[in-house]
Short mmCIF file of C-alpha atoms in Angstrom, two decimals:
data_model
loop_
_atom_site.label_atom_id
_atom_site.label_comp_id
_atom_site.label_asym_id
_atom_site.label_seq_id
_atom_site.Cartn_x
_atom_site.Cartn_y
_atom_site.Cartn_z
CA ASP M 1 5.05 26.06 -3.83
CA ILE M 2 6.05 24.10 -0.74
CA GLN M 3 9.50 22.54 -1.11
CA MET M 4 10.46 19.25 0.52
CA THR M 5 14.07 18.65 1.54
CA GLN M 6 15.17 15.14 2.46
CA SER M 7 18.38 14.24 4.21
CA PRO M 8 20.64 12.50 3.80
CA SER M 9 20.45 11.89 0.04
CA SER M 10 22.10 8.53 0.62
CA LEU M 11 23.34 6.44 3.52
CA SER M 12 25.16 3.16 4.07
CA ALA M 13 23.98 0.90 6.86
CA SER M 14 24.31 -2.66 8.04
CA VAL M 15 21.63 -5.27 8.60
CA GLY M 16 20.19 -4.72 12.04
CA ASP M 17 20.97 -0.99 12.16
CA ARG M 18 18.41 1.62 13.15
CA VAL M 19 18.03 4.14 10.34
CA THR M 20 16.45 7.58 10.43
CA ILE M 21 15.62 9.75 7.40
CA THR M 22 14.47 13.33 7.77
CA CYS M 23 12.18 15.44 5.61
CA ARG M 24 11.69 19.18 6.03
CA ALA M 25 8.92 21.24 4.47
CA SER M 26 9.55 24.87 3.50
CA GLN M 27 6.33 25.84 5.30
CA GLY M 28 3.92 24.14 7.67
CA ILE M 29 1.98 21.20 6.27
CA ARG M 30 0.32 20.00 9.49
CA ASN M 31 0.59 16.19 9.30
CA ASN M 32 -0.15 15.93 5.55
CA LEU M 33 2.96 13.89 4.79
CA ALA M 34 3.49 10.47 3.24
CA TRP M 35 6.48 8.17 2.85
CA PHE M 36 7.16 5.77 -0.03
CA GLN M 37 9.68 3.00 -0.68
CA GLN M 38 10.98 2.27 -4.16
CA LYS M 39 13.20 -0.62 -5.20
CA PRO M 40 15.16 -0.54 -8.49
CA GLY M 41 12.96 -1.08 -11.53
CA LYS M 42 9.80 -1.24 -9.44
CA ALA M 43 6.88 1.07 -8.73
CA PRO M 44 6.91 2.98 -5.45
CA LYS M 45 5.11 1.42 -2.50
CA SER M 46 3.13 3.47 -0.01
CA LEU M 47 4.44 3.08 3.55
CA ILE M 48 3.04 5.83 5.76
CA TYR M 49 0.45 8.59 5.55
CA ALA M 50 -0.65 11.35 7.91
CA ALA M 51 3.00 11.48 9.02
CA SER M 52 2.75 8.44 11.29
CA THR M 53 0.01 6.03 10.16
CA LEU M 54 1.22 2.81 8.56
CA GLN M 55 -0.46 1.65 5.37
CA THR M 56 -2.17 -1.73 5.69
CA GLY M 57 0.36 -4.53 5.59
CA VAL M 58 3.44 -2.40 6.28
CA PRO M 59 5.55 -3.96 9.06
CA SER M 60 5.86 -2.17 12.37
CA LYS M 61 9.63 -1.79 12.00
CA PHE M 62 8.73 1.31 9.98
CA SER M 63 7.58 4.36 11.91
CA GLY M 64 7.00 8.00 11.11
CA SER M 65 6.80 11.09 13.24
CA GLY M 66 6.57 14.84 13.01
CA SER M 67 4.17 17.65 12.32
CA GLY M 68 4.39 21.13 10.86
CA THR M 69 7.71 21.30 9.00
CA ASP M 70 9.93 18.51 10.36
CA PHE M 71 9.35 14.81 9.85
CA THR M 72 11.24 11.56 10.24
CA LEU M 73 11.02 8.02 8.91
CA THR M 74 12.67 5.39 11.11
CA ILE M 75 13.44 1.77 10.29
CA SER M 76 14.05 0.09 13.63
CA SER M 77 16.16 -2.86 12.45
CA LEU M 78 17.26 -2.78 8.83
CA GLN M 79 16.72 -5.98 6.90
CA PRO M 80 18.01 -6.94 3.41
CA GLU M 81 14.60 -6.24 1.85
CA ASP M 82 14.67 -2.65 3.18
CA PHE M 83 17.55 -1.52 0.98
CA ALA M 84 15.78 0.88 -1.37
CA THR M 85 15.15 4.56 -2.04
CA TYR M 86 12.70 6.36 0.24
CA TYR M 87 10.70 9.46 -0.68
CA CYS M 88 8.60 11.82 1.39
CA GLN M 89 5.70 13.75 -0.14
CA HIS M 90 3.40 16.46 1.13
CA TYR M 91 -0.26 16.53 0.14
CA ASN M 92 -1.20 19.70 2.02
CA SER M 93 -1.83 21.83 -1.07
CA PHE M 94 -1.19 21.88 -4.79
CA PRO M 95 1.24 21.17 -6.28
CA LEU M 96 1.99 17.93 -4.45
CA ILE M 97 5.76 17.77 -4.01
CA PHE M 98 8.11 14.86 -3.35
CA GLY M 99 11.40 15.07 -1.55
CA GLY M 100 14.52 14.26 -3.53
CA GLY M 101 14.83 10.76 -2.11
CA THR M 102 17.16 8.92 0.24
CA LYS M 103 18.99 5.86 -1.08
CA VAL M 104 19.65 3.30 1.64
CA GLU M 105 22.58 1.08 0.67
CA ILE M 106 24.30 -1.89 2.23
CA LYS M 107 27.50 -1.12 4.14
CA GLU X 1 -7.83 -6.94 -4.82
CA VAL X 2 -7.04 -3.42 -5.95
CA GLN X 3 -5.02 -3.28 -9.19
CA LEU X 4 -3.93 -0.44 -11.45
CA VAL X 5 -2.52 -1.33 -14.86
CA GLU X 6 -1.07 1.39 -17.08
CA SER X 7 -0.65 1.11 -20.83
CA GLY X 8 -0.10 3.27 -23.88
CA GLY X 9 3.52 4.28 -23.42
CA GLY X 10 5.99 4.30 -26.27
CA LEU X 11 8.27 6.40 -28.46
CA VAL X 12 6.93 9.71 -29.76
CA GLU X 13 8.58 12.65 -31.48
CA PRO X 14 8.79 16.09 -29.86
CA GLY X 15 5.56 17.99 -30.47
CA GLY X 16 3.59 14.76 -30.74
CA SER X 17 0.76 13.35 -28.65
CA LEU X 18 0.15 10.20 -26.67
CA ARG X 19 -2.67 8.92 -24.49
CA LEU X 20 -1.95 6.76 -21.47
CA SER X 21 -4.54 4.50 -19.90
CA CYS X 22 -4.85 3.15 -16.37
CA ALA X 23 -7.26 0.26 -16.00
CA ALA X 24 -8.54 -0.19 -12.46
CA SER X 25 -9.93 -3.30 -10.82
CA GLY X 26 -11.08 -4.13 -7.33
CA PHE X 27 -12.67 -0.71 -6.81
CA THR X 28 -14.70 1.95 -8.63
CA VAL X 29 -12.60 4.83 -9.96
CA SER X 30 -15.48 7.29 -9.71
CA ASP X 31 -15.33 7.08 -5.90
CA HIS X 32 -11.66 8.03 -5.59
CA TYR X 33 -9.22 10.83 -6.25
CA MET X 34 -6.75 9.56 -8.85
CA ASP X 35 -3.33 10.97 -9.75
CA TRP X 36 -0.56 10.61 -12.29
CA VAL X 37 3.08 10.67 -11.11
CA ARG X 38 6.15 10.41 -13.34
CA GLN X 39 9.81 9.55 -12.94
CA ALA X 40 12.44 10.57 -15.47
CA PRO X 41 15.24 8.04 -15.98
CA GLY X 42 17.51 8.00 -12.93
CA LYS X 43 15.58 10.83 -11.27
CA GLY X 44 13.07 11.26 -8.45
CA LEU X 45 9.29 11.30 -8.42
CA GLU X 46 7.29 14.19 -9.88
CA TRP X 47 3.54 14.68 -9.40
CA VAL X 48 1.79 15.36 -12.71
CA GLY X 49 -1.86 15.89 -11.87
CA ARG X 50 -5.01 14.85 -10.03
CA THR X 51 -8.64 14.27 -10.80
CA ARG X 52 -11.07 14.42 -7.91
CA SER X 53 -13.89 11.93 -7.43
CA LYS X 54 -17.30 12.07 -9.09
CA ALA X 55 -18.71 13.72 -5.97
CA TYR X 56 -16.42 16.66 -6.80
CA SER X 57 -17.28 16.66 -10.50
CA TYR X 58 -13.97 15.10 -11.51
CA THR X 59 -12.27 18.48 -11.23
CA THR X 60 -8.54 18.50 -11.97
CA GLU X 61 -5.25 20.00 -10.82
CA TYR X 62 -1.96 19.96 -12.73
CA ALA X 63 1.71 20.61 -12.17
CA ALA X 64 2.92 23.82 -13.77
CA SER X 65 5.27 21.83 -16.03
CA VAL X 66 2.35 20.11 -17.80
CA LYS X 67 -0.55 22.52 -17.39
CA GLY X 68 -2.15 23.34 -20.74
CA ARG X 69 -0.51 20.34 -22.42
CA PHE X 70 -1.76 17.34 -20.40
CA THR X 71 -5.38 16.42 -19.64
CA ILE X 72 -6.65 13.84 -17.15
CA SER X 73 -10.00 12.15 -17.79
CA ARG X 74 -11.96 9.06 -16.77
CA ASP X 75 -14.33 6.56 -18.36
CA GLU X 76 -16.75 5.16 -15.78
CA SER X 77 -17.95 2.42 -18.12
CA LYS X 78 -14.39 1.11 -18.45
CA ASN X 79 -13.41 1.92 -14.86
CA SER X 80 -10.34 3.62 -16.27
CA LEU X 81 -8.24 6.77 -15.97
CA TYR X 82 -6.49 8.50 -18.86
CA LEU X 83 -3.68 10.98 -19.41
CA GLN X 84 -3.79 12.80 -22.73
CA MET X 85 -0.35 14.27 -23.42
CA ASP X 86 -0.02 16.87 -26.18
CA SER X 87 2.86 19.07 -27.36
CA LEU X 88 5.30 16.59 -25.85
CA LYS X 89 8.83 17.69 -25.02
CA THR X 90 11.99 15.67 -24.55
CA GLU X 91 11.83 16.46 -20.83
CA ASP X 92 8.51 14.58 -20.61
CA THR X 93 10.45 11.34 -21.05
CA ALA X 94 9.64 9.27 -17.96
CA VAL X 95 7.88 6.29 -16.49
CA TYR X 96 4.30 7.36 -15.76
CA TYR X 97 2.44 5.86 -12.81
CA CYS X 98 -1.23 6.14 -11.92
CA THR X 99 -2.10 6.20 -8.24
CA ARG X 100 -5.22 6.00 -6.12
CA ALA X 101 -6.22 7.86 -2.98
CA PRO X 102 -8.51 6.09 -0.49
CA SER X 103 -12.11 7.27 -0.62
CA GLY X 104 -12.42 10.52 1.29
CA SER X 105 -8.65 10.97 1.59
CA TYR X 106 -5.92 12.83 -0.25
CA HIS X 107 -2.85 10.61 0.13
CA PHE X 108 -1.89 7.74 -2.20
CA ASP X 109 -2.38 4.11 -1.24
CA TYR X 110 -2.02 2.09 -4.46
CA TRP X 111 0.31 2.54 -7.44
CA GLY X 112 0.32 0.97 -10.87
CA GLN X 113 3.42 -0.66 -12.35
CA GLY X 114 4.11 2.26 -14.71
CA THR X 115 4.45 2.78 -18.45
CA LEU X 116 7.48 4.31 -20.18
CA VAL X 117 7.11 7.33 -22.43
CA THR X 118 10.11 8.32 -24.54
CA VAL X 119 10.04 11.64 -26.39
CA SER X 120 12.81 11.71 -28.96
CA SER X 121 13.43 12.42 -32.62
#
């Protein structure tokens, strides 16, 4: 199975900060990577697929990059509504695997 | 508007069975790959299984942790997805979400709101 390692597991940031989350696959997954946002008590929301393509309606402050084994999610200017847990997921092969999550908290 | 609404969760004893439903609206389930994902209390997301579209004969894939115990199916007439869970274990306790992949794609775009399954004696 392909393992997905996210870092950091948590971070504290201020409104307006630029935030970067990384996700590493244990083997190459081309660009078959998605990012999700989850707020407490809510279902996850799809943000990005194919490593860098924004889902419809997702604001452009979110961006994704990478290919192969190393990927990043960047939030250009953190806003109060962005404080949440973020997960990466590969869909290159079965089983589909999620990263462990990154909790973005208010500093 | 695309909507996915799960139901059927509840309390069940270890070794018991439960069937979850996911009612879809705004699209036709037969045209899409559909998945189940779960989240144990306070934990991360875990993929449970996938059913491919009608064009691919609704074939299925499962996580090792549920293979042989869980079965994904669909009812075209009800535009719904199901997860039959048998031989339940305490570690199956989780919120279960159904998800949709866009037609012709493999990634998720829409998620349901989830339904809680508690396996306990």
